[in-house]
PDB file of C-alpha atoms in Angstrom:
ATOM      1  CA  MET A   1      98.243 102.850  91.510  1.00 66.00           C
ATOM      2  CA  THR A   2     101.934 102.918  92.349  1.00 83.00           C
ATOM      3  CA  ALA A   3     103.500 101.095  95.277  1.00 90.00           C
ATOM      4  CA  PRO A   4     103.578 103.092  98.551  1.00 97.00           C
ATOM      5  CA  PHE A   5     107.238 102.255  99.137  1.00 98.00           C
ATOM      6  CA  HIS A   6     110.412 101.222  97.367  1.00 97.00           C
ATOM      7  CA  ILE A   7     113.300  99.017  98.457  1.00 98.00           C
ATOM      8  CA  GLU A   8     116.900  99.397  97.362  1.00 98.00           C
ATOM      9  CA  GLY A   9     119.641  96.804  97.790  1.00 98.00           C
ATOM     10  CA  GLU A  10     117.407  94.038  99.108  1.00 98.00           C
ATOM     11  CA  ALA A  11     120.091  91.417  98.368  1.00 97.00           C
ATOM     12  CA  ARG A  12     122.886  93.272 100.168  1.00 98.00           C
ATOM     13  CA  PRO A  13     124.332  91.136 102.980  1.00 97.00           C
ATOM     14  CA  GLY A  14     124.815  93.750 105.729  1.00 97.00           C
ATOM     15  CA  ARG A  15     123.036  93.496 109.079  1.00 97.00           C
ATOM     16  CA  TRP A  16     121.482  96.939 108.867  1.00 98.00           C
ATOM     17  CA  VAL A  17     117.961  97.586 107.638  1.00 98.00           C
ATOM     18  CA  ILE A  18     117.717 101.310 106.888  1.00 98.00           C
ATOM     19  CA  THR A  19     114.311 102.958 106.896  1.00 98.00           C
ATOM     20  CA  CYS A  20     113.228 106.359 105.629  1.00 98.00           C
ATOM     21  CA  ASP A  21     109.665 106.810 106.839  1.00 98.00           C
ATOM     22  CA  HIS A  22     109.289 110.361 105.538  1.00 98.00           C
ATOM     23  CA  ALA A  23     111.160 110.067 102.258  1.00 98.00           C
ATOM     24  CA  SER A  24     108.624 111.636  99.912  1.00 98.00           C
ATOM     25  CA  ASN A  25     106.212 114.543  99.560  1.00 98.00           C
ATOM     26  CA  ARG A  26     104.132 112.710  96.932  1.00 97.00           C
ATOM     27  CA  ILE A  27     100.354 112.759  97.244  1.00 97.00           C
ATOM     28  CA  PRO A  28      98.911 109.584  95.666  1.00 96.00           C
ATOM     29  CA  SER A  29      96.291 110.301  93.011  1.00 95.00           C
ATOM     30  CA  GLU A  30      93.650 108.342  94.934  1.00 93.00           C
ATOM     31  CA  VAL A  31      93.922 110.813  97.843  1.00 96.00           C
ATOM     32  CA  ASN A  32      91.893 113.893  96.925  1.00 94.00           C
ATOM     33  CA  GLY A  33      93.040 113.648  93.316  1.00 95.00           C
ATOM     34  CA  GLY A  34      96.699 113.908  94.327  1.00 96.00           C
ATOM     35  CA  ASP A  35      96.352 117.321  95.974  1.00 96.00           C
ATOM     36  CA  LEU A  36      95.976 118.175  99.658  1.00 97.00           C
ATOM     37  CA  GLY A  37      95.163 121.787  98.836  1.00 97.00           C
ATOM     38  CA  LEU A  38      98.521 123.174  99.946  1.00 97.00           C
ATOM     39  CA  PRO A  39     100.765 125.498  97.920  1.00 96.00           C
ATOM     40  CA  GLU A  40     103.986 124.140  96.470  1.00 96.00           C
ATOM     41  CA  ALA A  41     106.031 126.025  99.065  1.00 95.00           C
ATOM     42  CA  ASP A  42     104.392 124.084 101.890  1.00 95.00           C
ATOM     43  CA  MET A  43     104.715 120.772 100.061  1.00 97.00           C
ATOM     44  CA  ASN A  44     108.459 121.396  99.739  1.00 96.00           C
ATOM     45  CA  ARG A  45     109.088 122.012 103.426  1.00 94.00           C
ATOM     46  CA  HIS A  46     109.414 119.801 106.458  1.00 95.00           C
ATOM     47  CA  ILE A  47     105.700 119.460 107.141  1.00 96.00           C
ATOM     48  CA  ALA A  48     105.292 117.305 104.012  1.00 97.00           C
ATOM     49  CA  TYR A  49     108.439 115.152 104.228  1.00 98.00           C
ATOM     50  CA  ASP A  50     111.891 114.929 105.780  1.00 98.00           C
ATOM     51  CA  VAL A  51     113.992 117.144 103.538  1.00 98.00           C
ATOM     52  CA  GLY A  52     117.254 115.426 102.545  1.00 98.00           C
ATOM     53  CA  ALA A  53     116.629 112.255 104.550  1.00 98.00           C
ATOM     54  CA  LEU A  54     116.234 109.946 101.555  1.00 98.00           C
ATOM     55  CA  GLY A  55     119.605 110.940 100.115  1.00 98.00           C
ATOM     56  CA  VAL A  56     121.325 110.325 103.442  1.00 98.00           C
ATOM     57  CA  ALA A  57     119.559 106.979 103.888  1.00 98.00           C
ATOM     58  CA  ARG A  58     120.484 105.861 100.385  1.00 98.00           C
ATOM     59  CA  VAL A  59     124.197 106.648 100.862  1.00 98.00           C
ATOM     60  CA  LEU A  60     124.193 105.016 104.299  1.00 98.00           C
ATOM     61  CA  ALA A  61     122.652 101.852 102.869  1.00 98.00           C
ATOM     62  CA  GLU A  62     125.316 101.678 100.175  1.00 98.00           C
ATOM     63  CA  ALA A  63     128.147 102.374 102.640  1.00 98.00           C
ATOM     64  CA  LEU A  64     126.839  99.779 105.100  1.00 98.00           C
ATOM     65  CA  ASP A  65     126.131  97.287 102.274  1.00 98.00           C
ATOM     66  CA  SER A  66     122.586  96.913 103.555  1.00 98.00           C
ATOM     67  CA  PRO A  67     119.041  97.346 102.235  1.00 98.00           C
ATOM     68  CA  MET A  68     116.915 100.452 102.527  1.00 98.00           C
ATOM     69  CA  ILE A  69     113.153 100.890 102.458  1.00 98.00           C
ATOM     70  CA  ALA A  70     111.594 104.296 101.830  1.00 98.00           C
ATOM     71  CA  SER A  71     107.988 105.438 101.857  1.00 98.00           C
ATOM     72  CA  ASP A  72     106.582 106.939  98.670  1.00 98.00           C
ATOM     73  CA  PHE A  73     103.851 109.134 100.126  1.00 98.00           C
ATOM     74  CA  SER A  74     103.796 112.302 102.168  1.00 98.00           C
ATOM     75  CA  ARG A  75     103.568 112.171 105.937  1.00 98.00           C
ATOM     76  CA  LEU A  76     100.598 114.549 105.531  1.00 98.00           C
ATOM     77  CA  VAL A  77      98.607 111.819 103.781  1.00 98.00           C
ATOM     78  CA  ILE A  78      99.150 109.434 106.676  1.00 98.00           C
ATOM     79  CA  ASP A  79     102.241 109.209 108.845  1.00 98.00           C
ATOM     80  CA  PRO A  80     104.072 105.861 108.687  1.00 98.00           C
ATOM     81  CA  ASN A  81     106.068 106.843 111.770  1.00 97.00           C
ATOM     82  CA  ARG A  82     102.952 106.845 113.946  1.00 97.00           C
ATOM     83  CA  GLY A  83     100.974 104.071 115.531  1.00 96.00           C
ATOM     84  CA  GLU A  84      97.529 103.437 114.137  1.00 97.00           C
ATOM     85  CA  ASP A  85      95.863 104.894 117.235  1.00 94.00           C
ATOM     86  CA  ASP A  86      98.115 107.969 117.445  1.00 95.00           C
ATOM     87  CA  PRO A  87      96.118 111.238 117.226  1.00 94.00           C
ATOM     88  CA  THR A  88      98.796 112.694 114.901  1.00 94.00           C
ATOM     89  CA  LEU A  89      98.502 109.804 112.420  1.00 97.00           C
ATOM     90  CA  LEU A  90      96.499 111.986 110.029  1.00 97.00           C
ATOM     91  CA  MET A  91      97.437 115.613 110.622  1.00 96.00           C
ATOM     92  CA  LYS A  92      94.900 118.385 110.142  1.00 96.00           C
ATOM     93  CA  ILE A  93      97.272 121.195 111.129  1.00 95.00           C
ATOM     94  CA  TYR A  94     101.074 121.134 111.306  1.00 93.00           C
ATOM     95  CA  ASP A  95     103.534 123.885 112.233  1.00 91.00           C
ATOM     96  CA  GLY A  96     100.818 126.504 111.828  1.00 88.00           C
ATOM     97  CA  THR A  97      99.585 125.232 108.443  1.00 93.00           C
ATOM     98  CA  ILE A  98      96.071 123.833 108.014  1.00 96.00           C
ATOM     99  CA  ILE A  99      95.917 120.798 105.695  1.00 97.00           C
ATOM    100  CA  PRO A 100      92.732 121.504 103.670  1.00 97.00           C
ATOM    101  CA  ALA A 101      92.129 117.974 102.337  1.00 96.00           C
ATOM    102  CA  ASN A 102      92.518 116.533 105.844  1.00 97.00           C
ATOM    103  CA  ARG A 103      90.216 118.916 107.692  1.00 94.00           C
ATOM    104  CA  HIS A 104      87.167 116.711 107.293  1.00 92.00           C
ATOM    105  CA  ALA A 105      88.894 113.341 106.908  1.00 95.00           C
ATOM    106  CA  ASP A 106      86.947 110.879 109.045  1.00 96.00           C
ATOM    107  CA  THR A 107      87.692 107.455 110.502  1.00 96.00           C
ATOM    108  CA  ALA A 108      86.712 105.724 107.265  1.00 97.00           C
ATOM    109  CA  GLU A 109      89.130 107.879 105.258  1.00 97.00           C
ATOM    110  CA  ALA A 110      91.917 107.212 107.753  1.00 97.00           C
ATOM    111  CA  GLU A 111      91.244 103.482 107.466  1.00 98.00           C
ATOM    112  CA  ARG A 112      91.352 103.693 103.664  1.00 97.00           C
ATOM    113  CA  ARG A 113      94.750 105.396 103.793  1.00 98.00           C
ATOM    114  CA  LEU A 114      96.003 102.905 106.365  1.00 98.00           C
ATOM    115  CA  ASN A 115      95.066  99.997 104.101  1.00 98.00           C
ATOM    116  CA  ARG A 116      96.476 101.571 100.947  1.00 98.00           C
ATOM    117  CA  LEU A 117      99.704 103.082 102.300  1.00 98.00           C
ATOM    118  CA  HIS A 118     100.645 102.702 105.955  1.00 98.00           C
ATOM    119  CA  ARG A 119     100.056  98.973 106.430  1.00 98.00           C
ATOM    120  CA  PRO A 120     101.735  97.838 103.183  1.00 98.00           C
ATOM    121  CA  TYR A 121     104.811  99.887 104.085  1.00 98.00           C
ATOM    122  CA  HIS A 122     105.132  98.238 107.485  1.00 98.00           C
ATOM    123  CA  THR A 123     104.404  94.783 106.094  1.00 98.00           C
ATOM    124  CA  ALA A 124     107.236  95.232 103.588  1.00 98.00           C
ATOM    125  CA  LEU A 125     109.571  96.546 106.287  1.00 98.00           C
ATOM    126  CA  ASP A 126     108.789  93.598 108.524  1.00 98.00           C
ATOM    127  CA  ARG A 127     109.462  91.195 105.652  1.00 98.00           C
ATOM    128  CA  LEU A 128     112.799  92.889 104.958  1.00 98.00           C
ATOM    129  CA  ILE A 129     113.795  92.579 108.616  1.00 98.00           C
ATOM    130  CA  GLN A 130     112.626  88.978 108.970  1.00 97.00           C
ATOM    131  CA  ALA A 131     114.724  87.946 105.976  1.00 97.00           C
ATOM    132  CA  ARG A 132     117.938  88.674 107.923  1.00 97.00           C
ATOM    133  CA  PRO A 133     119.245  86.424 110.710  1.00 96.00           C
ATOM    134  CA  ASP A 134     120.558  89.265 112.917  1.00 97.00           C
ATOM    135  CA  PRO A 135     118.999  92.567 111.777  1.00 98.00           C
ATOM    136  CA  VAL A 136     119.801  95.998 113.155  1.00 98.00           C
ATOM    137  CA  VAL A 137     117.184  98.647 112.367  1.00 98.00           C
ATOM    138  CA  LEU A 138     118.286 102.188 111.559  1.00 98.00           C
ATOM    139  CA  ALA A 139     115.712 104.928 110.946  1.00 98.00           C
ATOM    140  CA  VAL A 140     116.868 108.060 109.128  1.00 98.00           C
ATOM    141  CA  HIS A 141     114.975 111.330 109.563  1.00 98.00           C
ATOM    142  CA  SER A 142     115.615 115.045 109.309  1.00 98.00           C
ATOM    143  CA  PHE A 143     114.320 117.941 111.379  1.00 97.00           C
ATOM    144  CA  THR A 144     113.717 121.605 110.729  1.00 96.00           C
ATOM    145  CA  LYS A 145     116.026 124.181 112.246  1.00 95.00           C
ATOM    146  CA  GLN A 146     113.099 126.155 113.644  1.00 91.00           C
ATOM    147  CA  PHE A 147     109.361 125.747 114.057  1.00 83.00           C
ATOM    148  CA  VAL A 148     107.177 128.809 113.531  1.00 80.00           C
ATOM    149  CA  GLY A 149     107.337 130.969 116.653  1.00 79.00           C
ATOM    150  CA  ARG A 150     109.818 128.664 118.407  1.00 84.00           C
ATOM    151  CA  PRO A 151     113.513 129.123 119.266  1.00 89.00           C
ATOM    152  CA  PRO A 152     116.145 127.866 116.800  1.00 93.00           C
ATOM    153  CA  ARG A 153     117.421 124.353 117.396  1.00 96.00           C
ATOM    154  CA  PRO A 154     121.186 124.167 117.902  1.00 97.00           C
ATOM    155  CA  TRP A 155     121.764 120.482 117.178  1.00 98.00           C
ATOM    156  CA  HIS A 156     123.356 119.289 113.947  1.00 98.00           C
ATOM    157  CA  VAL A 157     122.308 115.688 114.509  1.00 98.00           C
ATOM    158  CA  GLY A 158     120.189 113.886 117.068  1.00 98.00           C
ATOM    159  CA  VAL A 159     119.973 110.295 118.283  1.00 98.00           C
ATOM    160  CA  LEU A 160     116.541 109.145 119.409  1.00 97.00           C
ATOM    161  CA  TYR A 161     115.739 106.107 121.514  1.00 96.00           C
ATOM    162  CA  ALA A 162     113.322 104.813 124.134  1.00 93.00           C
ATOM    163  CA  GLY A 163     114.172 102.181 126.758  1.00 87.00           C
ATOM    164  CA  ASP A 164     116.704 100.224 124.696  1.00 94.00           C
ATOM    165  CA  THR A 165     119.996 102.156 124.755  1.00 96.00           C
ATOM    166  CA  ARG A 166     122.326  99.348 123.626  1.00 97.00           C
ATOM    167  CA  LEU A 167     123.112 100.982 120.291  1.00 98.00           C
ATOM    168  CA  ALA A 168     121.968 104.546 120.911  1.00 98.00           C
ATOM    169  CA  LEU A 169     124.347 105.428 123.726  1.00 98.00           C
ATOM    170  CA  PRO A 170     127.509 104.187 121.966  1.00 98.00           C
ATOM    171  CA  LEU A 171     126.415 106.167 118.914  1.00 98.00           C
ATOM    172  CA  VAL A 172     125.864 109.323 120.988  1.00 98.00           C
ATOM    173  CA  ALA A 173     129.359 108.869 122.423  1.00 98.00           C
ATOM    174  CA  ARG A 174     130.911 108.462 118.965  1.00 98.00           C
ATOM    175  CA  LEU A 175     129.115 111.539 117.667  1.00 98.00           C
ATOM    176  CA  ASN A 176     130.083 113.590 120.721  1.00 98.00           C
ATOM    177  CA  ALA A 177     133.722 112.763 119.970  1.00 98.00           C
ATOM    178  CA  GLU A 178     133.363 114.717 116.710  1.00 97.00           C
ATOM    179  CA  PRO A 179     134.552 118.224 117.700  1.00 96.00           C
ATOM    180  CA  ASP A 180     132.446 120.145 115.187  1.00 97.00           C
ATOM    181  CA  LEU A 181     129.078 118.572 116.024  1.00 98.00           C
ATOM    182  CA  CYS A 182     126.345 119.654 118.412  1.00 98.00           C
ATOM    183  CA  VAL A 183     124.651 116.348 119.210  1.00 98.00           C
ATOM    184  CA  GLY A 184     121.118 115.910 120.514  1.00 98.00           C
ATOM    185  CA  ASP A 185     120.720 113.087 123.030  1.00 97.00           C
ATOM    186  CA  ASN A 186     117.015 112.320 122.556  1.00 96.00           C
ATOM    187  CA  GLU A 187     116.738 115.757 120.962  1.00 96.00           C
ATOM    188  CA  PRO A 188     115.046 117.498 119.205  1.00 94.00           C
ATOM    189  CA  TYR A 189     112.379 114.969 120.245  1.00 89.00           C
ATOM    190  CA  SER A 190     112.063 112.177 122.727  1.00 88.00           C
ATOM    191  CA  GLY A 191     112.476 108.737 121.204  1.00 89.00           C
ATOM    192  CA  HIS A 192     109.614 107.409 123.300  1.00 86.00           C
ATOM    193  CA  LEU A 193     106.574 107.393 121.039  1.00 88.00           C
ATOM    194  CA  PRO A 194     104.456 104.285 121.662  1.00 90.00           C
ATOM    195  CA  GLY A 195     103.429 102.540 118.472  1.00 93.00           C
ATOM    196  CA  ASP A 196     105.814 104.408 116.188  1.00 95.00           C
ATOM    197  CA  SER A 197     108.034 102.697 113.635  1.00 96.00           C
ATOM    198  CA  MET A 198     110.946 102.058 116.026  1.00 96.00           C
ATOM    199  CA  ASP A 199     108.624 100.918 118.793  1.00 96.00           C
ATOM    200  CA  ARG A 200     107.015  98.474 116.381  1.00 96.00           C
ATOM    201  CA  HIS A 201     110.124  97.102 114.668  1.00 97.00           C
ATOM    202  CA  GLY A 202     112.818  97.668 117.301  1.00 96.00           C
ATOM    203  CA  VAL A 203     111.629  98.086 120.886  1.00 95.00           C
ATOM    204  CA  GLY A 204     108.815  95.550 120.795  1.00 95.00           C
ATOM    205  CA  PRO A 205     110.821  92.671 119.263  1.00 96.00           C
ATOM    206  CA  HIS A 206     113.915  93.724 121.296  1.00 96.00           C
ATOM    207  CA  ARG A 207     116.003  94.185 118.153  1.00 97.00           C
ATOM    208  CA  PRO A 208     119.024  96.489 118.128  1.00 97.00           C
ATOM    209  CA  HIS A 209     117.843  99.771 116.673  1.00 97.00           C
ATOM    210  CA  VAL A 210     118.405 103.508 116.629  1.00 98.00           C
ATOM    211  CA  LEU A 211     116.912 106.594 115.001  1.00 98.00           C
ATOM    212  CA  ILE A 212     119.069 109.397 113.596  1.00 98.00           C
ATOM    213  CA  GLU A 213     117.819 112.922 112.919  1.00 98.00           C
ATOM    214  CA  VAL A 214     119.933 115.304 110.808  1.00 98.00           C
ATOM    215  CA  ARG A 215     119.049 119.006 110.683  1.00 98.00           C
ATOM    216  CA  ASN A 216     117.589 119.558 107.254  1.00 98.00           C
ATOM    217  CA  ASP A 217     119.408 122.792 106.356  1.00 97.00           C
ATOM    218  CA  LEU A 218     122.622 120.735 106.482  1.00 98.00           C
ATOM    219  CA  ILE A 219     121.425 118.208 103.895  1.00 98.00           C
ATOM    220  CA  GLU A 220     119.608 120.254 101.280  1.00 97.00           C
ATOM    221  CA  THR A 221     121.908 119.248  98.407  1.00 98.00           C
ATOM    222  CA  GLU A 222     122.872 115.823  97.078  1.00 98.00           C
ATOM    223  CA  ALA A 223     126.500 116.561  97.891  1.00 98.00           C
ATOM    224  CA  ASP A 224     125.659 117.355 101.519  1.00 98.00           C
ATOM    225  CA  GLN A 225     123.473 114.265 101.811  1.00 98.00           C
ATOM    226  CA  ALA A 226     126.277 112.093 100.476  1.00 98.00           C
ATOM    227  CA  ALA A 227     128.797 113.688 102.827  1.00 98.00           C
ATOM    228  CA  TRP A 228     126.610 113.056 105.868  1.00 98.00           C
ATOM    229  CA  GLY A 229     125.908 109.474 104.796  1.00 98.00           C
ATOM    230  CA  ARG A 230     129.600 108.756 104.381  1.00 98.00           C
ATOM    231  CA  ARG A 231     130.388 110.428 107.686  1.00 98.00           C
ATOM    232  CA  LEU A 232     127.743 108.601 109.691  1.00 98.00           C
ATOM    233  CA  ALA A 233     128.388 105.094 108.297  1.00 98.00           C
ATOM    234  CA  PRO A 234     131.700 104.375 110.087  1.00 98.00           C
ATOM    235  CA  LEU A 235     130.359 105.900 113.313  1.00 98.00           C
ATOM    236  CA  LEU A 236     127.367 103.564 113.151  1.00 98.00           C
ATOM    237  CA  ASP A 237     129.580 100.560 112.492  1.00 97.00           C
ATOM    238  CA  ALA A 238     131.821 101.538 115.412  1.00 98.00           C
ATOM    239  CA  ALA A 239     128.820 101.960 117.718  1.00 98.00           C
ATOM    240  CA  LEU A 240     127.520  98.537 116.694  1.00 98.00           C
ATOM    241  CA  ARG A 241     130.883  96.933 117.509  1.00 97.00           C
ATOM    242  CA  ILE A 242     130.901  98.605 120.915  1.00 96.00           C
ATOM    243  CA  ALA A 243     127.294  97.572 121.585  1.00 96.00           C
ATOM    244  CA  GLN A 244     128.126  93.914 120.812  1.00 93.00           C
ATOM    245  CA  VAL A 245     124.545  93.086 119.866  1.00 93.00           C
TER     246      VAL A 245
END
């Protein structure tokens, strides 16, 4: 069995700890023989992973001279950006698509996936954070331009947060100063999701943190991912200086 996560740049000295919860569309072989019963087209779209997010996170980590941790299993297997009691932890239907191998997954199967994948990922992330004297947690995600049957989303990038706005609001301001960007302030989702990754590693311990969402049609290629990573890094650093945390 392969590890459910990988870490890059663990020895880098920067304050940031970059996470990519939905980095991969891989189905581990121990989960239904490595096949959820979906066609390749579905496994390559946003329901299975955050398209382009890993490339952005990797470039950001290099630019910020900080470590990055990325999951190595699909969000459809079990979602590392959900609390263990969240009803969407193990999705049976997503954006109109039924997940065949999850339809009859029971509590015991969810617990098995938690133990094998979800919990080790968060244990490793916590260890990475604890190893730094003054960590700042940055989650990198991507979002689809349009859900089935829903209106198109206009935002190029979104900043998500809950009650702690120390870093998020300066970042929103820096992004809004970019004339070519449509910026989502807690869009396309609310940042308040009890028990999720940022709630667990940022809000609860009162650490500086923020979650960035980039629209996935803007980061489909390696070149676009690199360009967004390089563009976001100085804005993040500037926001952190303004936040003074």
